[in-house]
Coordinates of C-alpha atoms in Angstrom, one line a residue:
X30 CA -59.9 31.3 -114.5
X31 CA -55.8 30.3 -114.2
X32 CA -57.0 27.5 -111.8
X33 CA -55.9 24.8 -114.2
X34 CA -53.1 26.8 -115.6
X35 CA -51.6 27.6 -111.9
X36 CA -52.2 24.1 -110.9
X37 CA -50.6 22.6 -113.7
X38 CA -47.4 25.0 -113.1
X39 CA -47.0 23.6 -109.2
X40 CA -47.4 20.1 -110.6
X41 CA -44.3 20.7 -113.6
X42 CA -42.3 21.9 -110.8
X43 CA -42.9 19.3 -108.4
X44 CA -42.0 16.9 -110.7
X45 CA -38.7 18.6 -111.5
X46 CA -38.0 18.8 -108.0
X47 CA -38.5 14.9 -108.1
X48 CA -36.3 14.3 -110.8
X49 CA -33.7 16.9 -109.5
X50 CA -33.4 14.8 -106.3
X51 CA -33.4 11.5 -108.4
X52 CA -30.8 13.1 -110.4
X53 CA -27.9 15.1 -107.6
X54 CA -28.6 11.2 -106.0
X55 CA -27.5 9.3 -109.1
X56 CA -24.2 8.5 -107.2
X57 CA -25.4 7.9 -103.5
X58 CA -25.4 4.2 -102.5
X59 CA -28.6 2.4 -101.7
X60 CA -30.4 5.5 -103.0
X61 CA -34.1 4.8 -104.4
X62 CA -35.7 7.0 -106.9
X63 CA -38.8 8.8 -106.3
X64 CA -41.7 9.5 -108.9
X65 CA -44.8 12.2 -109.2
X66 CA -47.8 10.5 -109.4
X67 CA -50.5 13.2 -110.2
X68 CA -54.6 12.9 -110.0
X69 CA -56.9 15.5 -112.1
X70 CA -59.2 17.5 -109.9
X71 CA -63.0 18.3 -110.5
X72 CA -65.6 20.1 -108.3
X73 CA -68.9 19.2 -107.6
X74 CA -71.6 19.9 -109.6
X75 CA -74.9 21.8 -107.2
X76 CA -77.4 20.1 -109.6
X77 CA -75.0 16.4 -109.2
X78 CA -74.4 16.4 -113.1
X79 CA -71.2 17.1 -113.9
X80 CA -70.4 15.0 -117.1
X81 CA -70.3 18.9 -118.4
X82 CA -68.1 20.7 -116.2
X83 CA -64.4 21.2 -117.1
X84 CA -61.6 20.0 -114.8
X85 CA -60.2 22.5 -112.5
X86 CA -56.5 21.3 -112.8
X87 CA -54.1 18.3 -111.1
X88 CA -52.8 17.7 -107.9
X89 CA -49.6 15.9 -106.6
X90 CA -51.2 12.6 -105.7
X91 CA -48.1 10.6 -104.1
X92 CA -44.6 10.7 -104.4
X93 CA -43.8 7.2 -104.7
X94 CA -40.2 6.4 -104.3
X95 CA -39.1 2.8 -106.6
X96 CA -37.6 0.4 -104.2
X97 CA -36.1 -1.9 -107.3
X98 CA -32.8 -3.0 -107.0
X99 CA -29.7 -1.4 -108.0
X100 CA -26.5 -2.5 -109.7
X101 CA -24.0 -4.0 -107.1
X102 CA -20.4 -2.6 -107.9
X103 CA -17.6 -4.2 -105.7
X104 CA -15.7 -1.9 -103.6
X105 CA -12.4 -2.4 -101.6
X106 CA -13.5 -2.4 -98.2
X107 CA -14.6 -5.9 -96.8
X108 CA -17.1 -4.2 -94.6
X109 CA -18.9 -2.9 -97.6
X110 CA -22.2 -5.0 -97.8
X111 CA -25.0 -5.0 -101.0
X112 CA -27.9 -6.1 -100.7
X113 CA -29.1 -8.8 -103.2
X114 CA -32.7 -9.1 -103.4
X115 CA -35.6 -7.8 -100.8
X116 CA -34.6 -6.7 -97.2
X117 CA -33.2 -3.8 -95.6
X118 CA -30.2 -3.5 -93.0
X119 CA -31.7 -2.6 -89.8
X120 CA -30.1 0.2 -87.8
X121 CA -30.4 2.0 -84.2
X122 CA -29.8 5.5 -83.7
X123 CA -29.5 6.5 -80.3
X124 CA -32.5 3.5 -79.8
X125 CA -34.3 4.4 -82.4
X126 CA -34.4 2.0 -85.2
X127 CA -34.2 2.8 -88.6
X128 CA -33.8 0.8 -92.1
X129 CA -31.5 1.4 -95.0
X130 CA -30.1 -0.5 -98.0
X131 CA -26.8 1.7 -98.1
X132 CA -24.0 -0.9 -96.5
X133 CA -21.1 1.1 -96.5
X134 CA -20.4 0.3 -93.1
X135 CA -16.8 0.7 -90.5
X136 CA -15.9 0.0 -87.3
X137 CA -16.0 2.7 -84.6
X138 CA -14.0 3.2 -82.0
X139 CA -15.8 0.1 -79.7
X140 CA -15.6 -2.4 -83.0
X141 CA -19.2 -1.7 -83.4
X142 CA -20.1 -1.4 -87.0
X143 CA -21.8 1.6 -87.7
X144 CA -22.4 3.7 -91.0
X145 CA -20.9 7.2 -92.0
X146 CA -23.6 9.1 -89.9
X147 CA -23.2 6.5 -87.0
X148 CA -25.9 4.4 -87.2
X149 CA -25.0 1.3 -85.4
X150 CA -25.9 -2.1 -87.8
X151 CA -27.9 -4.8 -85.8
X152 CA -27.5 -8.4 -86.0
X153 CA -26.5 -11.4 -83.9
X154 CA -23.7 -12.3 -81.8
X155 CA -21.9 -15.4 -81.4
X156 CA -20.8 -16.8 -78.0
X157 CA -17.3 -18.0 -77.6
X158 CA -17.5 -21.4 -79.6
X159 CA -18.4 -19.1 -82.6
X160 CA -22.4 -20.5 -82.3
X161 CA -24.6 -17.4 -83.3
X162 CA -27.0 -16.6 -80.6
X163 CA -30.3 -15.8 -82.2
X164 CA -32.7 -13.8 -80.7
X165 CA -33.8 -9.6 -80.2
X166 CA -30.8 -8.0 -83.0
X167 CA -28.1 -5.7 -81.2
X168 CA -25.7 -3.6 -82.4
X169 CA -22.6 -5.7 -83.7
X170 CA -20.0 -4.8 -81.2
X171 CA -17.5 -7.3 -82.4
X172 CA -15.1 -9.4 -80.1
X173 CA -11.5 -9.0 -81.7
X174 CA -9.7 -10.7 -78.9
X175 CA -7.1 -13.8 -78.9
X176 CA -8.8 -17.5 -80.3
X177 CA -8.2 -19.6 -77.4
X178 CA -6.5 -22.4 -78.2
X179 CA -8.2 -26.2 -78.6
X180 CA -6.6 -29.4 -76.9
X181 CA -6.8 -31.9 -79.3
X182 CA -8.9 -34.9 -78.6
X183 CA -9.4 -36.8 -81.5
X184 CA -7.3 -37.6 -84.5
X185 CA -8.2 -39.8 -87.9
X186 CA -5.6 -41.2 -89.9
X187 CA -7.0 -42.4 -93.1
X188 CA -4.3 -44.7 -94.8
X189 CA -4.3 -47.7 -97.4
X190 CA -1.5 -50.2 -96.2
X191 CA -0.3 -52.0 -98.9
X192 CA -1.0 -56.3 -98.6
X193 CA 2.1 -56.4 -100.7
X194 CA 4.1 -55.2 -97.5
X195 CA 5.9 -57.6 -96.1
X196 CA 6.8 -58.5 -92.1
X197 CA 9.9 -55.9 -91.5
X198 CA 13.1 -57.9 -90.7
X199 CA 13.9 -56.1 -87.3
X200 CA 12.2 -57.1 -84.2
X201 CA 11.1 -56.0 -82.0
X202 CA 9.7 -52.2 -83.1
X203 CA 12.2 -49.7 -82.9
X204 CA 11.1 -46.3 -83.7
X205 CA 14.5 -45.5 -83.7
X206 CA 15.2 -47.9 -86.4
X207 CA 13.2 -47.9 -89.8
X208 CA 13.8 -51.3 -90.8
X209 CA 11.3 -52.6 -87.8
X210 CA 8.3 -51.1 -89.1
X211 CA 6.8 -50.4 -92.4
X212 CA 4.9 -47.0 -92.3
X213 CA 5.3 -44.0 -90.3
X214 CA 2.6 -40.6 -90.4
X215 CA 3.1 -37.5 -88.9
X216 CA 0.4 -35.2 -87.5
X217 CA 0.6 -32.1 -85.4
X218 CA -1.8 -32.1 -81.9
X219 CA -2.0 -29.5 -79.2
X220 CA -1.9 -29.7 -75.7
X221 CA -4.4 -27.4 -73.7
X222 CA -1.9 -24.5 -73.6
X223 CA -2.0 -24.8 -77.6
X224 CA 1.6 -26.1 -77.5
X225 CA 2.1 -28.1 -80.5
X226 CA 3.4 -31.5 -80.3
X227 CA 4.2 -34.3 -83.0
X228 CA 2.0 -37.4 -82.7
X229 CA 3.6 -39.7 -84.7
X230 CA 2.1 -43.4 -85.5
X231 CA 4.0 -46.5 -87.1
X232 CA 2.5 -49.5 -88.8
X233 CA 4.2 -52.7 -88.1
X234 CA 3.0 -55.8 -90.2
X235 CA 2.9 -58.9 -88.4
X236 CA 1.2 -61.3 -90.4
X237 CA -1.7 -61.2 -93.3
X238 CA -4.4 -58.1 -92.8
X239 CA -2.5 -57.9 -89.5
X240 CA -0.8 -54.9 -88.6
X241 CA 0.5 -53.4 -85.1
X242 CA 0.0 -49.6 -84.8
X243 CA 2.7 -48.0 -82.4
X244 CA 2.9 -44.0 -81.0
X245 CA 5.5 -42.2 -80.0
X246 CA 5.2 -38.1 -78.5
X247 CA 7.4 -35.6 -79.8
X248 CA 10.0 -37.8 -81.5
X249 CA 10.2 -40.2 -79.0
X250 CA 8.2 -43.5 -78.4
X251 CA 5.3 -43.0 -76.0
X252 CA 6.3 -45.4 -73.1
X253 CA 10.1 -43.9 -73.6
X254 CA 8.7 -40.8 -73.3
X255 CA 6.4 -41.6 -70.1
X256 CA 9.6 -42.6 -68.2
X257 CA 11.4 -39.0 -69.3
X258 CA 7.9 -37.1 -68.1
X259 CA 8.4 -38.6 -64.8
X260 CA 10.0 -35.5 -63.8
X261 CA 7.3 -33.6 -64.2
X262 CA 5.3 -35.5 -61.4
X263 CA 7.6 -36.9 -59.2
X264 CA 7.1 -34.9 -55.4
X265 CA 11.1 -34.9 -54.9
X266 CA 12.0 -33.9 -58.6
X267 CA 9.8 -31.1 -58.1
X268 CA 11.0 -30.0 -54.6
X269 CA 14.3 -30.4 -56.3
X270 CA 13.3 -28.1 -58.9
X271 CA 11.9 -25.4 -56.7
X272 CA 15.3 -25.6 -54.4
X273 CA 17.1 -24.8 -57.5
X274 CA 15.2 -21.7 -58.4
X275 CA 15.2 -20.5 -55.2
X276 CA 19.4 -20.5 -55.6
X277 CA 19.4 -18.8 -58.6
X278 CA 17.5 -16.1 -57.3
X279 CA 19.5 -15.5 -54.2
X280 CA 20.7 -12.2 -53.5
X281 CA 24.0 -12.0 -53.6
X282 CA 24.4 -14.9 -56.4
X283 CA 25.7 -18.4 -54.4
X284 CA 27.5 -20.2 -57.1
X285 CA 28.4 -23.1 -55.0
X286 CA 24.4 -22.8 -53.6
X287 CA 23.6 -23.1 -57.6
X288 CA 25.5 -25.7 -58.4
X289 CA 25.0 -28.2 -55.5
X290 CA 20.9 -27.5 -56.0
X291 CA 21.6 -28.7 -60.1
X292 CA 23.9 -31.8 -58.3
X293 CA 20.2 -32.1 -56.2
X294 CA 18.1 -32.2 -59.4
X295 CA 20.3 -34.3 -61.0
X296 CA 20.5 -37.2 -58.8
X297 CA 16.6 -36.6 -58.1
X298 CA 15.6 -36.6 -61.8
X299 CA 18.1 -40.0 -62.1
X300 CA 16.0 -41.3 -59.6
X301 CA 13.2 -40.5 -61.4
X302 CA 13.8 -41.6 -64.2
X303 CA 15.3 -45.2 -63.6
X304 CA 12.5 -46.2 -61.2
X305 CA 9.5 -45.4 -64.1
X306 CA 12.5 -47.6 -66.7
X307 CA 12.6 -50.3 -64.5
X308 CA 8.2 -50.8 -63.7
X309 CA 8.6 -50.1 -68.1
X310 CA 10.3 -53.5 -67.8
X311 CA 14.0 -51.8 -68.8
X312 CA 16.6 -54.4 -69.7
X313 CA 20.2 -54.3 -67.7
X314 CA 21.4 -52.6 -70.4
X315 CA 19.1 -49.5 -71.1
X316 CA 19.3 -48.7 -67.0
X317 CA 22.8 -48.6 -67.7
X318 CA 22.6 -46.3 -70.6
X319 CA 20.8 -44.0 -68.0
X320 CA 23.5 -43.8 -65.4
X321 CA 26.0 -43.5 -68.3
X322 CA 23.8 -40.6 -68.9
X323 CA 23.9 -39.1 -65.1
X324 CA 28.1 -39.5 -65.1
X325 CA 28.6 -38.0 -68.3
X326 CA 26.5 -34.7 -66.7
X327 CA 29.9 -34.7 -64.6
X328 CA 28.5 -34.2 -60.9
X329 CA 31.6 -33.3 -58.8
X330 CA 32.6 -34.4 -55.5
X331 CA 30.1 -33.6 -53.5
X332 CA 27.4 -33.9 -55.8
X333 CA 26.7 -30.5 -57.3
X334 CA 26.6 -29.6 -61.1
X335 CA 28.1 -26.2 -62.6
X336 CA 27.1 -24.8 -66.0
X337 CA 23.3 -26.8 -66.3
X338 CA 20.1 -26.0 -65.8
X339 CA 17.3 -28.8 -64.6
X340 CA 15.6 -28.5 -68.3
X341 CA 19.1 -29.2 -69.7
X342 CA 19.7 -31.9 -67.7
X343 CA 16.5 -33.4 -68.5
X344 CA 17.5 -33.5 -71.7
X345 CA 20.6 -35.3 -70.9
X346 CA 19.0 -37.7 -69.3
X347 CA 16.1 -38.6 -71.6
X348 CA 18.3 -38.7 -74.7
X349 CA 19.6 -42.0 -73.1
X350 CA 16.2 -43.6 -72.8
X351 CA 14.8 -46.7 -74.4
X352 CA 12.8 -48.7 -73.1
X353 CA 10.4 -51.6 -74.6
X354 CA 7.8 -50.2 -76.9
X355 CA 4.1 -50.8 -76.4
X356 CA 1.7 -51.2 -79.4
X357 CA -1.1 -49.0 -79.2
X358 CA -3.8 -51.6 -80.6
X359 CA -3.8 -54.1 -83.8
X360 CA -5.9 -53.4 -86.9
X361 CA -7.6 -56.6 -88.6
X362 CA -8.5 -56.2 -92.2
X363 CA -10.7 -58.3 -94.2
X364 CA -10.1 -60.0 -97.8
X365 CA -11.5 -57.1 -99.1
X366 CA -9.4 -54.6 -98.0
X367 CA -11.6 -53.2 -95.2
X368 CA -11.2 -52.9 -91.7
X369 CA -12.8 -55.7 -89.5
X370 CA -13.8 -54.6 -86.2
X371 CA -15.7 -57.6 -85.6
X372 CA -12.6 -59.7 -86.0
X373 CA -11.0 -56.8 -84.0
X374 CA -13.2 -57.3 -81.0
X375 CA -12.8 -61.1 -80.7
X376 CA -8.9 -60.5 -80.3
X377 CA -7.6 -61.6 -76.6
X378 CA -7.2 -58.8 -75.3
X379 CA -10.2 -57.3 -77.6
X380 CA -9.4 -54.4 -79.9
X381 CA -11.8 -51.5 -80.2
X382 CA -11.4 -48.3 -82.5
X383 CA -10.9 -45.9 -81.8
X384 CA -7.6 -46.3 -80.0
X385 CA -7.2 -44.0 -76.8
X386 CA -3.4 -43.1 -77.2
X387 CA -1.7 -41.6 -74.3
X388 CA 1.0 -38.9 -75.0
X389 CA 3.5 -37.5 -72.7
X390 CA 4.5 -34.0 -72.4
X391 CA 8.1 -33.7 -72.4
X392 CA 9.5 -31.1 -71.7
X393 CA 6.8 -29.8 -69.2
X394 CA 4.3 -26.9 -70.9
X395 CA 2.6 -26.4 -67.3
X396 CA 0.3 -28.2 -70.0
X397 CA -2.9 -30.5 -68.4
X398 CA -0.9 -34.3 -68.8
X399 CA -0.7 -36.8 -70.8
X400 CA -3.0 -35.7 -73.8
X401 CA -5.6 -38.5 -74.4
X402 CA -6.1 -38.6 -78.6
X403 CA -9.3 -41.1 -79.3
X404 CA -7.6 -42.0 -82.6
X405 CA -10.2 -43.5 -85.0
X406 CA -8.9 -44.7 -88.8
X407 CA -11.7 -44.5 -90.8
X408 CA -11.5 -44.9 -94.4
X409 CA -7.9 -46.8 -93.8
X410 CA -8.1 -49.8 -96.5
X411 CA -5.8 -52.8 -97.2
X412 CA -5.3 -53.0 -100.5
X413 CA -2.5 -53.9 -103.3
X414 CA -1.3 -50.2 -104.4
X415 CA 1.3 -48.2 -102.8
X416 CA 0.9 -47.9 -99.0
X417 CA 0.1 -44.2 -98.6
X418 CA -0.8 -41.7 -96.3
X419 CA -4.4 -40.2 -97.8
X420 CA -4.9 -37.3 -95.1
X421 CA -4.5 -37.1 -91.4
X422 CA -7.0 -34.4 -89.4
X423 CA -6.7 -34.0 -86.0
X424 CA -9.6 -31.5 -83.8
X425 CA -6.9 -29.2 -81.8
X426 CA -5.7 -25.8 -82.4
X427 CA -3.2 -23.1 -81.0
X428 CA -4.1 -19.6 -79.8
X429 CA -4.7 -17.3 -82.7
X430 CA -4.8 -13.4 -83.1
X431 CA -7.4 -11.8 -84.8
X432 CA -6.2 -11.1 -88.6
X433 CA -9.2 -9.8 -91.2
X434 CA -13.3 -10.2 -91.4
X435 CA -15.1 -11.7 -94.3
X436 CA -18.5 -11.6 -94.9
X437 CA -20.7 -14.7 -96.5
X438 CA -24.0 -14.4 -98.3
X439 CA -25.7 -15.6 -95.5
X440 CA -24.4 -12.1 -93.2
X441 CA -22.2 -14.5 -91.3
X442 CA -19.0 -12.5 -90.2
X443 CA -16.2 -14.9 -90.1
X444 CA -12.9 -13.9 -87.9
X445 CA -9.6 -15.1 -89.6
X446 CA -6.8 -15.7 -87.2
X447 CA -3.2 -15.8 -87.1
X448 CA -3.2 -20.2 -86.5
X449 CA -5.6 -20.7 -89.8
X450 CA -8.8 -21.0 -87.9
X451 CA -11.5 -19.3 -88.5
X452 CA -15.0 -18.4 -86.2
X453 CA -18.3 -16.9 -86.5
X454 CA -18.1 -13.3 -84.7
X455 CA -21.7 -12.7 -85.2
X456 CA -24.5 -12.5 -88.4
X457 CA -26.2 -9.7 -89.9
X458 CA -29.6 -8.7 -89.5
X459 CA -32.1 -7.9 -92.0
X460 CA -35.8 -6.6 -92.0
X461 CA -38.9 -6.9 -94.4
X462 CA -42.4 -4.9 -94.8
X463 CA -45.5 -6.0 -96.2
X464 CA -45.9 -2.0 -97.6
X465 CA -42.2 -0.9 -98.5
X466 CA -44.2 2.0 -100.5
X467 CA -45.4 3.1 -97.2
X468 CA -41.9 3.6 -95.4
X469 CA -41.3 7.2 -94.2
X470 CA -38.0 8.6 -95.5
X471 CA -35.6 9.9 -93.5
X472 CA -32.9 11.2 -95.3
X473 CA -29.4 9.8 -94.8
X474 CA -30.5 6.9 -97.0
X475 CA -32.7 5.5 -94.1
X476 CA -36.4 5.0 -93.6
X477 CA -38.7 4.1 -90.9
X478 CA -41.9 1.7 -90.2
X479 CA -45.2 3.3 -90.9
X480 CA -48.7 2.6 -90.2
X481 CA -48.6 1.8 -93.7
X482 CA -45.6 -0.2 -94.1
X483 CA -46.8 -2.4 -91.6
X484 CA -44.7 -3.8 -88.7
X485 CA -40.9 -5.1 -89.9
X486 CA -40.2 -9.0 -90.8
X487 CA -37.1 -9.7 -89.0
X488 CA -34.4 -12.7 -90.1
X489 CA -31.7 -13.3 -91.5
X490 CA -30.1 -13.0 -95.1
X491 CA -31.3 -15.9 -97.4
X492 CA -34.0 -16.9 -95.7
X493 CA -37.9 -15.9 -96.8
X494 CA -38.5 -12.8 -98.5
X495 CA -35.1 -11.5 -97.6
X496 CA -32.1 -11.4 -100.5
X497 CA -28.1 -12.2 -99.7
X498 CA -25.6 -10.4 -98.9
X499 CA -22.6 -9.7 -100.9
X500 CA -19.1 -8.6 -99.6
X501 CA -16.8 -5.7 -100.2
X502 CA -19.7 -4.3 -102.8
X503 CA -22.4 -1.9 -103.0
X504 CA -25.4 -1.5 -104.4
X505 CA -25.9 2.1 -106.4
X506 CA -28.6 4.0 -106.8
X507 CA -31.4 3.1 -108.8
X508 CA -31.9 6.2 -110.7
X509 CA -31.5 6.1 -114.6
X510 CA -30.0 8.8 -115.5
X511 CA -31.0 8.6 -119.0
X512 CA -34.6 8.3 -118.2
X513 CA -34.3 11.3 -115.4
X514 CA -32.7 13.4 -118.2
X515 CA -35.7 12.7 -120.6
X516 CA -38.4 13.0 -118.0
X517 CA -36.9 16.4 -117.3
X518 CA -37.0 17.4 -120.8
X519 CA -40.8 16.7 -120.6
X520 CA -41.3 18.1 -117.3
X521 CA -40.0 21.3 -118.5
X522 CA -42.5 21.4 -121.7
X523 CA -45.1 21.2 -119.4
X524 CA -44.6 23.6 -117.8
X525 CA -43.5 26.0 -120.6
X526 CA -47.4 25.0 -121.8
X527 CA -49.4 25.8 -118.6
X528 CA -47.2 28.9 -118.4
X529 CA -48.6 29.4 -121.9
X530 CA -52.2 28.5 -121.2
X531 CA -52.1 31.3 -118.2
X532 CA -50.5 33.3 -121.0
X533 CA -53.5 32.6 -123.0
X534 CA -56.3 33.1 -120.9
X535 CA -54.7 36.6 -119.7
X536 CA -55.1 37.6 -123.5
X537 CA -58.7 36.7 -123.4
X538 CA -59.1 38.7 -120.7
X539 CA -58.0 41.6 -121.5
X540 CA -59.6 41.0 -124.8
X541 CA -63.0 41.4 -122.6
X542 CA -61.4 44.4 -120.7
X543 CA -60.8 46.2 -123.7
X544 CA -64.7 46.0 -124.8
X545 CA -66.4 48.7 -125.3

């Protein structure tokens, strides 16, 4: 007889448990509210008609919890991660794998991102070159170590050289002298250390869409500075070199020993030096500015040197060098304005972009020598404006500590590093159901594959039925609060009337007790 009534009671305060959890969750991220979905109940009729019998109450026929999305809120944590669209983060718990839209996410103590309760976040890694390695997702252990640094192989110098130049009035090319040439660009390269160097290039016109392109290394013309760098190779030089450190080091301190090694050096790096001038074809003149060089380092008697070190007297040394400058190549230019390789190529000797410019290292690095730049200039024009420098780019890069994450729409995780570089450390990973009704909650704003759910869909952001990711911002629950409040307000007249209808019945019941 309270069948209905007593039914009707548990289904009231099932549904206010619902919205009770919809509403103490109205603040937890990547929450999804639930709903009671009820079904009336009847019992069979012996005689199979039952178009006649009263219902015998409702039953809680699903709790079915509303995956739509949430508002995103920005947050000030980089690592924070909302979900824009379908998908779910996937997550492993001590190897079990669980899904969750909540991406409030840190590092731990491995730079593994995990959540608050420790679930790691899966994803892909990236090997060294920054290329993301697709394949099964694993937790996102991120490498924070030092960017190895680039040797810089190619360069573009994109120019327009005025036609309205005209041939410089100093010749030959003096880099030294600015009247010899008409144009001069500056780029920073790196040698395989990451050392920076200055690549410089000058533009000499010599006749109508005809201009020479000269290099020079660090401030100092490259074939000058190949007869300074033959230091760094030459066998006695180096012996030289490893005599003198082998005096300093002596215990107890030789000064004499010290200084006659430097008087070694000295004469050895002469040597050196003067031979590479001479096969550079040096004039009378610019050998004799070298040995002026050598005296004025003031070797005494007997040779030796006090006060100076073999880099200082390299310095000494090179400072007095200058030899005859070699052009690099010769860029043709049509009446148009535009390069003209084919002209170019018919040249005795033949000229072919892009230019492979040699550049010494000097001072030694311990760097791999010299650095080989393929220099291209595409996009260099010859036209009537201004001649202009319109952006230089060069592939190199030094060593670079790890500074700050940021995280693009795609998942990417992008390293920023101390030299301005940046590289993919790895991508997030994100995973589908046919069924996301049928997910089983977990608690801890996760859930887990069903039966019903269906097997996971695994990809990345963007791509299918997966949405994209947005940085340092959440996504809130989805509960209305509003709505919860008003569905509570009817949840609790329901029940107030199947209280009422038990309250009922019991009347007519005693009514029939009390007969007489």
């Amino acid at each position: 007889m309270f069948q209905q009534g007593l039914s009707g009671l548990n289904a009231a305060s099932k549904s206010l448990d619902v919205i009770g959890n919809n509403i103490a969750n109205a603040s937890t991220v990547g929450f999804k509210s639930s709903q009671a979905q009820f079904a009336d109940l009847y019992a069979n009729s012996l005689n199979g008609v039952s178009g006649n019998n009263a219902g015998i109450g409702v039953t809680v026929s699903k709790l079915a919890q509303q995956f739509t999305q949430g508002n995103i809120e920005t947050s000030s944590n980089p690592l924070d991660v909302a979900i824009n669209g379908g998908g779910f983060f996937r997550l492993v718990v001590n190897g079990a794998v669980e899904y969750s839209r909540n991406g409030q996410f840190h590092e731990d103590a491995s730079h593994t991102l995990v959540n608050a309760q420790g679930a790691q976040l899966t994803g892909y890694l990236s090997n060294t070159a920054g290329v993301i390695q697709l394949g099964s997702p694993v937790p996102l252990t991120l490498d924070k170590s030092d960017l190895t640094p680039v040797e810089t192989t190619t360069a573009n110098f994109q120019l327009n050289l005025s036609s309205a130049e005209k041939v410089p009035a100093t010749q030959p090319f003096d880099a030294n002298d600015p009247t010899s040439y008409n144009k001069q660009t500056v780029l920073n390269v790196y040698d395989s250390l990451g050392t920076a160097h200055i690549m410089t290039t000058y533009y000499v016109k010599t006749d109508a869409n005809t201009w020479d392109v000269y290099a020079a290394a660090d401030n100092k013309e490259i074939v000058s500075a190949s007869v300074a760098a033959s230091v760094n190779s030459d066998p006695t030089v180096v012996q030289a070199r490893l005599d003198y450190n082998t005096a300093v080091k002596a215990v107890p301190a030789d000064v004499d020993a010290v200084a006659l090694a430097a008087g070694t050096y000295a004469a050895a790096a002469r040597d050196a030096m003067v031979t590479a001038a001479q096969a550079a074809g040096a004039s009378d003149d610019q050998l004799a500015a070298i040995e002026a060089a050598y005296a004025a380092i003031d070797p005494g008697p007997s040779g030796s040197v006090t006060g100076k070190t073999p880099d200082q007297i390299n310095g000494l040394l090179a400072a007095a060098i200058t030899v005859p400058a070699v052009k690099v190549g010769t860029l043709l230019f049509t009446k148009s304005g535009a390069l003209d390789p084919q002209a170019m190529a018919q040249m005795n000797p033949p000229q072919t972009l892009p230019f492979q410019i040699q550049l010494p290292i000097f001072p030694d690095t311990g760097a791999q020598e010299p650095m080989t730049v393929s220099t291209t200039f595409d996009k260099t024009t010859q036209y009537g404006s201004v001649t202009n420098d319109l952006g230089s780019t060069q592939n190199g890069y030094s060593a670079g500590s790890w500074q700050r994450y940021s995280i693009d729409e795609n998942g990417v995780i992008l390293g920023q590093y101390s030299n301005g570089k940046s590289r993919a450390m790895g991508q997030i990973a994100m995973a589908n159901f046919a069924s996301v009704d049928g997910l089983t909650p977990l608690g801890n704003n996760a859930w887990a594959e069903s039966s019903t759910s269906g097997p996971p869909t695994i990809g990345v952001p963007n791509a299918g039925s997966m949405g994209s990711l947005r940085s340092s911002a959440v996504e809130t629950s989805n509960t209305d609060l509003t709505a919860e409040l008003v569905n509570m307000i009817t949840a609790q007249r329901v029940y107030q009337a199947n209280a009422q209808t038990i309250k009922t019945e019991d009347s007519i019941l005693q009514t029939l007790v009390n007969l007489r």
